[in-house]
Coordinates of C-alpha atoms and ligand atoms in Angstrom, one line a residue:
M49 CA -3.2 -22.0 6.4
T50 CA 0.3 -23.1 5.6
R51 CA 2.5 -19.9 4.5
Q52 CA 3.5 -21.7 1.4
S53 CA -0.5 -21.6 0.9
E54 CA -0.5 -18.2 2.3
N55 CA 2.5 -16.9 -0.7
N56 CA 0.0 -18.8 -3.6
R57 CA -2.7 -16.7 -2.4
V58 CA -0.7 -14.0 -3.5
D59 CA -0.3 -15.0 -6.8
R60 CA -3.4 -16.2 -7.1
T61 CA -4.1 -12.7 -7.1
L62 CA -1.8 -11.7 -9.7
R63 CA -3.5 -14.2 -11.5
K64 CA -7.0 -13.2 -10.9
L65 CA -5.6 -10.0 -12.8
S66 CA -5.7 -12.3 -16.0
L67 CA -8.5 -11.6 -18.4
D68 CA -8.0 -14.8 -19.2
R69 CA -11.0 -16.4 -16.7
E70 CA -12.3 -19.9 -17.3
A71 CA -16.2 -20.2 -16.7
P72 CA -17.1 -22.6 -14.0
K73 CA -16.6 -26.6 -14.5
S74 CA -20.0 -27.1 -13.8
A75 CA -21.0 -24.7 -17.6
F76 CA -18.5 -27.0 -19.2
I77 CA -20.2 -30.3 -18.1
L78 CA -23.8 -29.0 -19.2
L79 CA -22.9 -28.1 -22.7
V80 CA -21.6 -31.7 -23.1
L81 CA -25.1 -33.0 -21.7
L82 CA -26.6 -30.4 -23.8
Y83 CA -25.1 -31.4 -27.0
A84 CA -25.1 -34.9 -26.3
I85 CA -28.7 -34.5 -26.0
A86 CA -28.9 -32.3 -29.3
T87 CA -27.2 -34.9 -31.1
F88 CA -29.2 -37.7 -30.1
L89 CA -32.5 -36.1 -30.8
T90 CA -31.3 -34.8 -34.0
V91 CA -30.7 -39.0 -34.9
T92 CA -34.0 -39.6 -33.6
T93 CA -36.1 -36.9 -35.3
G94 CA -34.2 -37.8 -38.4
R95 CA -36.3 -41.6 -38.7
M96 CA -38.9 -39.9 -37.8
H97 CA -41.9 -39.2 -40.2
G98 CA -45.4 -37.0 -40.2
E99 CA -46.2 -34.2 -37.9
T100 CA -46.2 -33.7 -34.3
I101 CA -48.3 -31.4 -32.1
I102 CA -45.9 -28.9 -30.3
F103 CA -48.4 -25.8 -28.4
G104 CA -51.0 -26.1 -30.5
I105 CA -48.4 -25.8 -33.6
P106 CA -48.4 -29.1 -36.4
V107 CA -44.7 -29.6 -36.5
E108 CA -43.1 -31.6 -39.5
Y109 CA -40.5 -34.6 -38.0
T110 CA -38.3 -33.4 -40.7
S111 CA -38.1 -29.8 -39.7
L112 CA -36.6 -31.2 -36.4
P113 CA -33.2 -32.4 -36.8
G114 CA -32.1 -29.2 -37.8
I115 CA -33.4 -26.8 -35.0
F116 CA -31.8 -29.9 -32.7
S117 CA -28.1 -29.8 -34.6
T118 CA -28.6 -26.0 -34.7
L119 CA -28.5 -26.3 -30.3
G120 CA -25.9 -28.8 -31.0
N121 CA -23.5 -26.9 -32.8
I122 CA -24.3 -23.3 -30.6
C123 CA -23.4 -25.5 -27.5
I124 CA -19.9 -26.1 -29.7
I125 CA -19.8 -22.6 -30.2
L126 CA -20.5 -21.9 -27.0
L127 CA -17.5 -24.7 -25.5
V128 CA -15.0 -23.0 -27.5
V129 CA -15.7 -19.3 -26.4
L130 CA -15.7 -20.3 -22.9
F131 CA -12.9 -22.8 -22.3
R132 CA -10.8 -22.3 -25.1
K133 CA -8.3 -25.4 -25.7
V134 CA -10.0 -27.9 -23.8
G135 CA -13.0 -26.8 -25.3
Y136 CA -12.4 -27.1 -28.6
I137 CA -10.3 -30.1 -27.8
V138 CA -13.3 -31.6 -26.3
S139 CA -15.5 -30.0 -29.5
V140 CA -13.6 -31.4 -32.2
G141 CA -13.3 -34.6 -30.6
L142 CA -17.0 -35.2 -30.3
I143 CA -17.7 -34.4 -34.1
I144 CA -15.0 -36.6 -34.9
L145 CA -16.8 -39.4 -33.0
Q146 CA -19.3 -38.7 -35.3
L147 CA -18.4 -38.3 -38.8
P148 CA -17.5 -42.6 -39.6
M149 CA -21.3 -43.1 -38.9
N150 CA -22.3 -40.4 -40.6
Y151 CA -19.9 -41.0 -44.0
V152 CA -21.1 -44.7 -44.1
N153 CA -24.5 -43.3 -43.9
V154 CA -24.1 -41.0 -46.7
F155 CA -21.5 -42.8 -48.8
V156 CA -21.7 -46.6 -48.0
R157 CA -25.8 -47.2 -47.0
H158 CA -26.4 -43.9 -49.7
H159 CA -29.0 -42.4 -47.1
Y160 CA -28.6 -38.9 -48.5
R161 CA -30.8 -37.6 -46.6
G162 CA -28.2 -37.4 -44.0
L163 CA -25.7 -35.8 -46.0
P164 CA -26.8 -31.4 -45.3
G165 CA -25.3 -33.3 -41.7
F166 CA -22.2 -33.9 -42.7
F167 CA -21.2 -31.2 -44.3
S168 CA -23.0 -29.0 -41.3
S169 CA -20.1 -31.1 -38.8
I170 CA -17.7 -30.4 -41.2
M171 CA -18.3 -26.9 -41.3
V172 CA -18.7 -26.4 -37.6
I173 CA -15.4 -27.9 -37.7
I174 CA -13.8 -24.9 -39.6
S175 CA -15.8 -22.8 -37.9
I176 CA -14.7 -23.1 -34.5
T177 CA -11.1 -23.4 -35.1
V178 CA -11.3 -20.1 -36.6
I179 CA -12.7 -18.9 -33.6
Y180 CA -10.5 -20.9 -32.0
L181 CA -7.4 -19.2 -33.6
S182 CA -8.2 -15.9 -33.7
Y183 CA -9.6 -15.9 -29.5
K184 CA -6.2 -17.4 -29.1
K185 CA -4.5 -14.2 -30.8
I186 CA -7.2 -11.9 -29.1
L187 CA -5.9 -13.7 -26.0
N188 CA -2.0 -13.5 -26.1
Y189 CA -2.7 -9.8 -27.1
Q190 CA -4.8 -9.4 -23.7
N191 CA -2.1 -11.0 -21.7
S192 CA 0.5 -8.9 -23.2
I193 CA -1.6 -6.0 -22.2
R194 CA -2.0 -7.3 -18.8
E195 CA 1.3 -7.8 -18.1
Q196 CA 1.9 -4.1 -18.7
A197 CA -0.8 -3.2 -16.8
V198 CA 0.4 -5.4 -13.5
T199 CA 3.8 -5.7 -14.1
D200 CA 6.7 -2.7 -14.1
R201 CA 8.8 -3.0 -17.3
L202 CA 12.3 -2.4 -15.8
T203 CA 12.2 -4.4 -12.7
G204 CA 9.5 -7.6 -13.7
L205 CA 8.1 -6.7 -10.2
P206 CA 4.6 -6.4 -10.1
N207 CA 3.5 -2.4 -9.9
R208 CA 1.5 -0.3 -8.0
F209 CA -1.7 -0.9 -9.4
A210 CA -1.8 -4.8 -8.8
T211 CA -0.3 -4.0 -5.0
G212 CA -3.9 -2.4 -4.8
E213 CA -5.9 -5.4 -5.8
L214 CA -3.8 -7.0 -3.3
M215 CA -4.9 -5.0 -0.9
A216 CA -8.1 -5.2 -1.8
D217 CA -8.2 -8.7 -1.6
L218 CA -6.9 -9.1 1.9
L219 CA -9.3 -6.5 2.8
K220 CA -12.3 -8.4 1.6
K221 CA -11.0 -11.5 3.5
D222 CA -10.7 -9.0 7.0
E223 CA -7.2 -10.6 6.7
R224 CA -4.2 -7.8 8.6
F225 CA -1.3 -5.8 6.6
C226 CA 1.3 -3.9 6.9
L227 CA 2.0 -1.4 4.0
V228 CA 5.3 0.0 3.6
S229 CA 6.6 2.7 1.0
T230 CA 10.5 2.6 0.8
D231 CA 13.1 5.1 -1.5
L232 CA 16.5 4.5 -1.9
N233 CA 18.5 7.4 -0.4
N234 CA 20.5 9.3 -2.9
F235 CA 19.4 7.6 -5.9
K236 CA 19.4 10.6 -7.7
S237 CA 23.3 11.3 -7.8
V238 CA 23.7 7.1 -8.8
N239 CA 21.8 8.2 -11.7
D240 CA 23.7 11.7 -12.1
T241 CA 27.1 10.5 -11.6
M242 CA 27.2 7.5 -13.2
G243 CA 24.3 7.3 -15.8
H244 CA 20.3 6.0 -16.0
A245 CA 21.7 2.6 -17.8
T246 CA 23.6 2.3 -14.3
G247 CA 20.6 3.7 -12.3
D248 CA 18.3 1.1 -13.3
L249 CA 21.1 -1.8 -12.8
V250 CA 21.1 -0.6 -9.4
L251 CA 16.8 -0.6 -9.6
K252 CA 17.0 -4.4 -11.1
E253 CA 19.5 -5.6 -8.4
V254 CA 17.5 -4.0 -5.5
A255 CA 13.7 -5.2 -7.1
N256 CA 16.0 -9.4 -7.4
R257 CA 17.4 -9.4 -3.9
W258 CA 14.0 -8.0 -2.3
K259 CA 12.3 -10.6 -4.6
T260 CA 14.3 -13.3 -3.5
L261 CA 14.1 -12.4 -0.6
A262 CA 9.7 -12.5 -0.6
N263 CA 10.1 -15.9 -2.4
S264 CA 12.2 -17.2 0.6
M265 CA 9.6 -16.9 3.0
N266 CA 12.8 -16.4 4.8
T267 CA 11.2 -13.2 6.9
G268 CA 8.1 -15.7 8.9
T269 CA 6.1 -13.1 7.2
V270 CA 4.0 -13.5 4.0
D271 CA 5.6 -10.5 1.9
F272 CA 4.7 -9.0 -1.3
V273 CA 7.1 -6.6 -3.1
A274 CA 6.5 -4.5 -6.0
R275 CA 8.2 -1.1 -7.4
N276 CA 6.2 2.2 -7.4
T277 CA 7.9 4.7 -9.3
G278 CA 11.4 5.8 -9.9
D279 CA 13.2 4.4 -6.7
E280 CA 10.4 4.2 -4.5
F281 CA 8.9 0.6 -3.8
L282 CA 6.1 -0.6 -1.8
I283 CA 5.8 -4.0 0.2
V284 CA 3.0 -5.5 1.2
I285 CA 3.6 -7.9 4.1
S286 CA 0.5 -10.1 6.0
D287 CA 1.0 -13.0 8.1
Y288 CA 2.4 -11.6 11.2
Q289 CA 1.8 -11.7 15.0
S290 CA 3.1 -8.5 16.5
I291 CA 4.5 -5.2 15.2
E292 CA 8.3 -6.5 15.9
D293 CA 7.4 -9.4 13.7
V294 CA 6.5 -6.2 10.8
E295 CA 9.0 -4.2 12.2
N296 CA 11.7 -7.6 11.9
T297 CA 10.1 -8.1 8.1
I298 CA 11.7 -4.7 7.3
A299 CA 14.9 -4.9 8.9
M300 CA 15.4 -8.2 6.7
Y301 CA 14.8 -5.6 3.6
K302 CA 17.0 -3.3 4.7
A303 CA 19.8 -5.4 5.7
E304 CA 19.4 -7.5 1.6
L305 CA 19.5 -3.8 0.7
E306 CA 22.4 -2.5 2.1
K307 CA 24.6 -5.8 1.0
K308 CA 27.1 -3.7 -1.5
I309 CA 26.0 -3.8 -5.1
T310 CA 28.7 -4.4 -8.0
I311 CA 28.2 -2.9 -11.2
D312 CA 30.9 -2.7 -13.8
N313 CA 33.3 -3.1 -11.3
C314 CA 32.1 0.1 -8.9
D315 CA 31.0 -1.0 -6.2
Y316 CA 27.7 1.3 -4.4
F317 CA 25.7 1.2 -1.0
M318 CA 22.8 1.7 -0.9
T319 CA 20.0 2.7 2.1
A320 CA 16.6 3.6 2.3
C321 CA 13.7 5.2 4.3
F322 CA 10.8 2.5 5.0
G323 CA 7.3 4.2 6.2
Y324 CA 5.1 1.9 7.2
T325 CA 0.9 1.8 8.2
L326 CA -0.8 -0.8 9.5
C327 CA -4.2 -2.4 8.0
P328 CA -6.8 -2.0 9.6
D329 CA -5.3 -0.6 13.3
D330 CA -4.1 2.5 11.5
T331 CA -7.4 2.7 8.8
E332 CA -8.9 0.4 6.0
V333 CA -8.9 2.5 3.1
I334 CA -6.8 1.4 -0.1
E335 CA -5.8 5.1 -0.8
N336 CA -5.1 6.1 2.8
L337 CA -2.5 3.4 3.3
Y338 CA -0.8 5.0 0.4
L339 CA -1.0 8.3 2.1
F340 CA 0.2 7.2 5.4
A341 CA 2.4 5.1 4.6
D342 CA 4.3 7.9 2.2
S343 CA 3.6 10.4 5.1
A344 CA 5.6 8.3 7.3
L345 CA 8.5 7.8 4.2
H346 CA 8.3 11.7 4.2
E347 CA 9.3 12.0 7.6
L348 CA 11.8 10.4 7.8
K349 CA 13.4 11.4 4.9
K350 CA 12.7 15.1 5.7
S351 CA 15.2 14.3 8.6
G352 CA 18.0 12.9 6.6
S353 CA 19.5 10.7 4.4
G354 CA 20.0 7.1 6.5
S355 CA 18.1 3.7 6.8
R356 CA 15.7 4.2 9.1
L357 CA 12.0 3.0 10.1
L358 CA 8.8 4.6 11.4
R359 CA 5.1 3.8 11.6
F360 CA 2.7 6.1 10.9
T361 CA 1.3 8.3 12.7
P362 CA -1.8 11.0 12.7
E363 CA 1.0 13.7 14.1
V364 CA 3.1 13.0 10.3
L365 CA 0.3 13.6 8.3
N366 CA 1.2 17.2 7.5
T367 CA -1.3 18.3 5.1
E368 CA -2.9 20.2 7.3
K369 CA -0.3 21.7 9.6
T370 CA 1.6 22.5 6.3
L371 CA -1.5 24.4 5.5
E372 CA -2.0 25.1 9.0
I373 CA 2.3 26.7 8.7
E374 CA 1.4 28.1 5.5
R375 CA -1.4 30.4 7.5
K376 CA 1.3 31.2 10.0
I377 CA 3.9 32.7 7.4
R378 CA 1.4 34.6 5.9
T379 CA 0.4 36.1 9.2
A380 CA 3.8 36.6 10.1
L381 CA 5.1 38.3 7.1
S382 CA 1.6 40.7 6.5
E383 CA 2.2 41.3 10.7
D384 CA 6.5 41.8 9.7
K385 CA 6.5 39.3 12.5
I386 CA 9.9 37.4 10.3
F387 CA 13.1 38.3 12.5
F388 CA 16.6 36.2 12.6
N389 CA 19.2 35.0 14.5
L390 CA 22.3 35.2 13.8
Q391 CA 24.9 32.2 14.4
P392 CA 28.5 32.9 14.7
Q393 CA 30.9 31.2 12.4
Y394 CA 35.1 31.5 13.2
D395 CA 38.3 30.4 11.7
M396 CA 40.3 27.3 13.4
N397 CA 42.0 30.2 16.1
H398 CA 38.8 30.9 17.4
K399 CA 39.0 34.5 15.4
L400 CA 35.1 35.2 14.2
R401 CA 34.4 35.2 10.5
G402 CA 31.2 36.2 10.5
F403 CA 27.7 34.9 11.0
E404 CA 25.0 33.5 9.3
A405 CA 21.7 35.5 9.2
L406 CA 18.5 32.3 9.7
A407 CA 15.2 33.3 9.5
R408 CA 13.0 32.6 12.9
M409 CA 9.0 32.8 13.4
K410 CA 7.5 32.8 16.9
D411 CA 4.4 30.1 17.0
D412 CA 1.0 31.6 18.3
D413 CA 1.7 30.5 21.9
G414 CA 5.1 32.5 21.9
S415 CA 7.8 29.1 20.9
Y416 CA 9.6 29.0 18.0
I417 CA 8.9 27.5 15.0
N418 CA 11.4 24.9 13.6
P419 CA 13.0 26.6 9.9
A420 CA 13.4 22.8 9.2
D421 CA 9.1 23.3 9.0
F422 CA 8.7 26.3 7.6
I423 CA 11.0 27.2 4.7
P424 CA 9.8 24.3 3.0
V425 CA 6.5 25.4 3.1
A426 CA 7.1 28.6 2.7
E427 CA 9.5 26.8 -0.5
D428 CA 6.2 25.2 -1.9
T429 CA 4.1 28.2 -1.1
G430 CA 6.0 30.6 -3.0
L431 CA 6.5 33.1 -0.1
V432 CA 10.1 32.0 1.0
D433 CA 11.7 35.1 -1.8
R434 CA 9.6 37.2 1.0
I435 CA 11.3 35.9 4.1
D436 CA 14.7 35.6 2.4
N437 CA 14.0 39.3 1.3
K438 CA 13.2 40.1 5.1
V439 CA 16.2 38.5 6.6
F440 CA 18.7 40.0 3.9
E441 CA 17.1 43.6 4.5
L442 CA 17.5 43.0 8.7
A443 CA 20.9 41.3 7.9
V444 CA 22.1 44.9 5.8
Q445 CA 19.8 46.6 8.5
F446 CA 22.4 44.9 11.3
I447 CA 25.4 45.2 9.9
K448 CA 24.6 49.2 9.6
D449 CA 24.1 49.7 13.0
V450 CA 27.3 47.6 14.1
N451 CA 29.9 49.2 11.1
M452 CA 30.3 46.4 10.3
D453 CA 30.6 48.0 6.5
T454 CA 33.5 50.2 8.2
D455 CA 35.0 48.8 11.0
H456 CA 34.9 45.3 11.2
D457 CA 36.4 42.6 8.6
I458 CA 33.2 40.5 8.8
T459 CA 31.2 38.2 6.5
M460 CA 27.4 38.2 6.9
S461 CA 25.8 35.3 5.2
V462 CA 22.5 35.1 4.0
N463 CA 20.5 32.3 2.7
V464 CA 18.6 31.8 -0.7
S465 CA 16.2 30.2 -2.2
V466 CA 16.8 28.7 -5.4
R467 CA 13.3 29.5 -6.4
H468 CA 13.8 33.3 -5.0
L469 CA 17.2 33.5 -7.0
M470 CA 15.9 31.8 -10.2
K471 CA 12.9 35.0 -9.4
N472 CA 13.9 37.9 -12.6
N473 CA 13.3 40.9 -10.0
F474 CA 16.1 39.3 -7.7
I475 CA 19.2 41.0 -8.5
E476 CA 17.4 43.9 -8.1
E477 CA 15.8 43.8 -4.8
I478 CA 18.9 43.5 -3.5
K479 CA 20.8 46.4 -5.4
R480 CA 17.5 48.3 -4.1
V481 CA 18.4 47.0 -0.2
L482 CA 21.8 47.2 -0.4
D483 CA 21.5 50.7 -2.2
A484 CA 19.3 52.2 0.6
Y485 CA 21.3 51.3 3.9
K486 CA 24.6 52.4 1.8
V487 CA 25.8 49.0 2.6
P488 CA 29.2 47.7 0.2
A489 CA 27.9 43.9 -1.7
E490 CA 31.2 42.7 -0.4
C491 CA 30.2 42.1 2.9
I492 CA 28.2 40.2 1.9
E493 CA 27.5 36.3 1.0
I494 CA 24.7 34.6 -0.1
E495 CA 24.3 30.5 0.4
I496 CA 22.6 28.7 -2.2
T497 CA 22.0 24.8 -1.2
E498 CA 23.8 22.5 -3.8
S499 CA 20.7 20.2 -4.1
I500 CA 18.6 21.6 -5.8
M501 CA 21.0 24.2 -7.1
I502 CA 21.4 22.3 -10.3
D503 CA 18.5 21.7 -11.8
S504 CA 18.6 24.7 -13.2
A505 CA 22.0 25.1 -13.3
D506 CA 22.6 27.4 -16.4
K507 CA 19.9 30.3 -15.2
A508 CA 21.7 29.5 -12.0
L509 CA 25.3 30.2 -12.4
Q510 CA 24.0 33.4 -14.8
R511 CA 22.8 35.1 -11.4
I512 CA 25.9 33.7 -9.7
D513 CA 27.8 35.5 -11.8
E514 CA 26.1 38.9 -11.3
L515 CA 26.0 38.4 -7.2
K516 CA 30.2 37.9 -7.9
L517 CA 30.2 40.9 -10.0
M518 CA 28.3 43.0 -7.8
G519 CA 31.6 41.9 -5.2
M520 CA 29.1 39.3 -3.5
K521 CA 30.5 36.6 -1.9
V522 CA 29.2 33.4 -2.6
A523 CA 28.7 30.1 -0.2
I524 CA 27.4 26.1 -1.5
D525 CA 25.4 25.1 1.3
D526 CA 25.0 21.6 2.8
F527 CA 27.6 20.3 0.2
G528 CA 27.5 16.8 -0.1
T529 CA 24.1 16.5 0.2
G530 CA 23.6 16.5 -3.6
Y531 CA 24.5 15.9 -6.7
S532 CA 29.2 17.0 -5.3
S533 CA 29.9 16.5 -8.6
L534 CA 33.5 18.0 -10.0
S535 CA 32.6 19.6 -12.9
Y536 CA 29.7 21.3 -12.1
L537 CA 31.4 22.5 -8.6
N538 CA 34.7 23.5 -10.9
S539 CA 32.0 26.1 -12.9
F540 CA 30.0 27.0 -10.1
P541 CA 32.3 30.6 -9.0
S542 CA 31.7 29.7 -5.8
D543 CA 34.2 31.3 -2.1
L544 CA 33.0 28.9 0.2
L545 CA 31.9 25.3 1.0
K546 CA 29.9 24.4 3.7
I547 CA 30.4 20.9 4.7
D548 CA 26.7 19.4 5.9
K549 CA 25.8 18.5 9.5
S550 CA 25.5 15.0 8.8
F551 CA 29.1 14.3 7.2
I552 CA 30.4 15.8 10.5
D553 CA 28.1 14.2 12.9
K554 CA 29.6 10.8 11.6
M555 CA 33.2 11.6 11.1
N556 CA 34.6 10.6 14.2
M557 CA 32.9 7.0 14.4
S558 CA 34.8 6.1 11.2
A559 CA 38.1 6.3 9.5
S560 CA 36.0 6.6 6.4
S561 CA 33.9 9.3 7.0
R562 CA 36.2 11.3 8.6
Q563 CA 38.3 10.8 5.1
Y564 CA 35.7 11.8 3.2
V565 CA 35.6 15.0 4.8
A566 CA 39.3 15.5 4.4
M567 CA 38.6 14.8 0.7
I568 CA 36.0 17.1 0.3
I569 CA 38.3 19.9 2.4
S570 CA 40.8 19.2 0.1
I571 CA 39.3 18.9 -3.6
G572 CA 37.6 22.7 -2.1
H573 CA 40.9 23.7 -1.6
T574 CA 42.2 22.2 -5.0
L575 CA 39.3 24.7 -6.6
N576 CA 40.8 27.7 -4.7
L577 CA 37.8 27.4 -2.0
K578 CA 37.8 27.6 1.8
V579 CA 36.0 24.9 4.0
I580 CA 33.6 25.5 6.4
S581 CA 32.3 22.8 8.5
E582 CA 28.6 23.1 9.8
G583 CA 27.0 21.8 13.3
V584 CA 30.2 21.2 14.8
E585 CA 29.0 20.0 17.9
T586 CA 32.8 18.9 20.0
S587 CA 35.7 19.7 20.7
D588 CA 36.4 16.2 19.8
Q589 CA 35.2 17.2 16.0
I590 CA 37.4 20.8 16.3
D591 CA 40.4 18.5 16.7
V592 CA 40.1 16.4 13.7
L593 CA 38.9 19.5 11.2
K594 CA 42.1 21.2 12.6
Q595 CA 44.2 18.4 11.7
I596 CA 42.4 17.5 8.3
G597 CA 43.1 21.5 7.3
C598 CA 39.3 23.0 7.5
D599 CA 39.3 26.4 7.1
Y600 CA 36.0 27.2 9.2
I601 CA 34.0 25.9 11.9
Q602 CA 29.7 27.2 12.8
G603 CA 28.5 25.0 15.3
Y604 CA 26.9 24.7 18.7
V605 CA 30.5 24.2 20.3
W606 CA 31.6 27.3 19.8
G607 CA 28.3 29.3 19.6
M608 CA 24.4 28.6 18.9
P609 CA 22.2 31.2 16.8
M610 CA 21.0 34.2 18.6
P611 CA 19.5 37.3 18.8
P612 CA 20.9 41.0 16.9
E613 CA 22.0 42.0 20.2
E614 CA 24.0 39.6 21.4
A615 CA 25.8 39.0 17.8
K616 CA 26.5 42.5 18.7
K617 CA 27.6 42.0 21.8
L618 CA 30.1 39.2 20.7
L619 CA 31.2 41.5 18.1
E620 CA 31.9 44.0 20.5
Q621 CA 33.9 41.8 22.6
E622 CA 36.2 40.4 19.7
H623 CA 36.9 43.7 18.6
A624 CA 37.3 45.2 22.3
Ligands
C2E828 P1 21.6 26.0 6.8 O1 21.5 27.1 5.9 O2 22.6 25.2 6.5 O3 21.7 26.3 8.4 C1 22.4 26.0 9.1 C2 21.2 25.3 10.0 O4 21.9 24.5 11.1 C3 20.4 26.3 11.1 O5 19.6 25.8 11.2 C4 21.4 26.2 12.6 O6 21.0 26.3 14.0 C5 21.4 24.8 12.5 N1 23.1 24.5 13.4 C6 24.3 25.3 13.1 N2 24.9 24.3 14.5 C7 24.6 23.5 14.4 C8 25.4 23.0 15.9 O7 26.2 22.4 16.0 N3 23.8 21.7 16.1 C9 22.6 21.9 15.2 N4 21.7 20.7 15.5 N5 22.3 22.6 14.2 C10 23.4 23.7 14.3 P2 18.2 26.5 11.3 O8 18.7 27.6 11.8 O9 17.0 25.6 11.9 O10 18.2 26.3 9.7 C11 17.5 25.3 8.9 C12 17.6 25.5 7.5 O11 16.5 26.4 7.3 C13 18.7 26.4 7.0 O12 19.9 25.5 6.9 C14 18.8 26.7 6.0 O13 18.5 25.9 4.8 C15 17.0 27.0 6.2 N6 16.8 28.9 6.3 C16 16.7 29.2 7.9 N7 16.8 30.5 7.6 C17 16.5 31.0 6.2 C18 16.0 32.2 5.4 O14 16.2 33.3 5.5 N8 16.2 31.9 3.9 C19 16.6 30.5 3.3 N9 15.8 30.7 2.3 N10 16.6 29.7 4.3 C20 16.4 29.7 5.3
MG829 MG1 23.2 28.2 4.9
MG830 MG1 23.6 24.6 5.6

């Protein structure tokens, strides 16, 4: 099969979704033939006199033309109903052909027995015209509904339903294919900073580019691009030889996306993650194909932004893993086995500024479970406030143990999930712990992640004001990964910006990445905030951060997260 004919098959599947399906050609021929026979018998029996015996019943010949003419009319109506325009034209043609003969018979030769036949022909033409016109109206309406059902209105691409139909079709034909699930990175920030109208234009541009690429068949495979929802798209790739072919095709979509998008003189640089799964290799169940491609996509998203692709593997499917982690969190909480590590933060002269308290939890085999795995599960299951409270209490206890509250000018940073921050008893809980250990609020800094903060900005701002009134410091964690809107930053009563590790990682790769970090620092300073860089791993990064005026550093280069006993020693050395 050629590529072109393969591609036509994609179109055929879409057409198949149409409600406007015609009956087979054989039915058309049969109906015309039946009509011809019925007409012939109407005329022939009309000329006969007397009666005949049918199934033992005496039937007068004069009653037969009526029966055959009705049969003929039924054929005509069926032709219009089943074959619409063609059926209508042929039917009208067939009747009109007989009209002159009827006319001559009745009005010229004065054979008035043919008069009912003449009027019946006129009536049939009027009836089928009415049927045809109302059918056309219904069809137009049905087609517009179909369009809406299988097409995405914004981009004009097929939608998820159409994708399902195509996959079902490929499955039926035993053809292998790949389902790719893709999601634009940071699209939310385009919407939030430039408005939804601009966001829509970005989506349309991406859709156009991908549609053009799919239609060009330059990828070497047969591709079908659809919009799933929001900034999520689906690509079905078929007619490939190997996984390399699939990955090459995806790479072409990725490259097409990453070309600059200009809207109203503004340039946008979009990237996306691509999760894919193969049928029948991974599964032959359509629902699972979606699930698998999405799971691969989410696995990529979890590990940060950037354009990457990943094939589904069973490990990626983490519903079971999530349940397992939830069980482990519950056990750890009930057995009081949540503990914490402290990661030092330094100023640029390597003088200790303080520590960040980081939750830790061990697996059944004694190995650590990564917080990036258990914190999101805890957030989803509402257990995060219990973890936060535990770490907060341990951190406050540490402050008391090492006399940080009286002897040292050291800050203890504690992470607070926004879900927890929003709880009505949040402030009381914090006060209760501080009172119990008699630790002043000034020793504590609360870290709140920027990206999730905004979703409920007003209430969160109120909570943060209360924290500030108590005397606590507030840090915006993972800065740069969320909205980074200046107006929000200005109204947010924080003390410290924590530049996300992803920016520090890229900082020394290009002048623009470095300028980006420099810009965040200068914005922070303009707003009277201190700025700390997270995830600093090399001395080169320290040098650059010094040059561009960063205030503090947190990273493996000067200190990994450590158990409290080690942190205590570090403090003693610092103040020796
Ligand atoms: P975060 O608050 O941004 O914490 C910084 C994370 O970066 C920590 O990971 C830390 O170990 C890691 N990190 C610091 N320096 C480096 C470096 O130089 N290289 C690398 N590769 N990593 C570095 P960790 O401990 O795995 O925590 C991950 C996230 O889990 C935290 O990110 C925070 O969002 C969350 N988390 C941790 N503890 C808690 C907690 O008690 N409550 C809440 N709500 N979230 C927590
Ligand atoms: Mg943090
Ligand atoms: Mg962070």
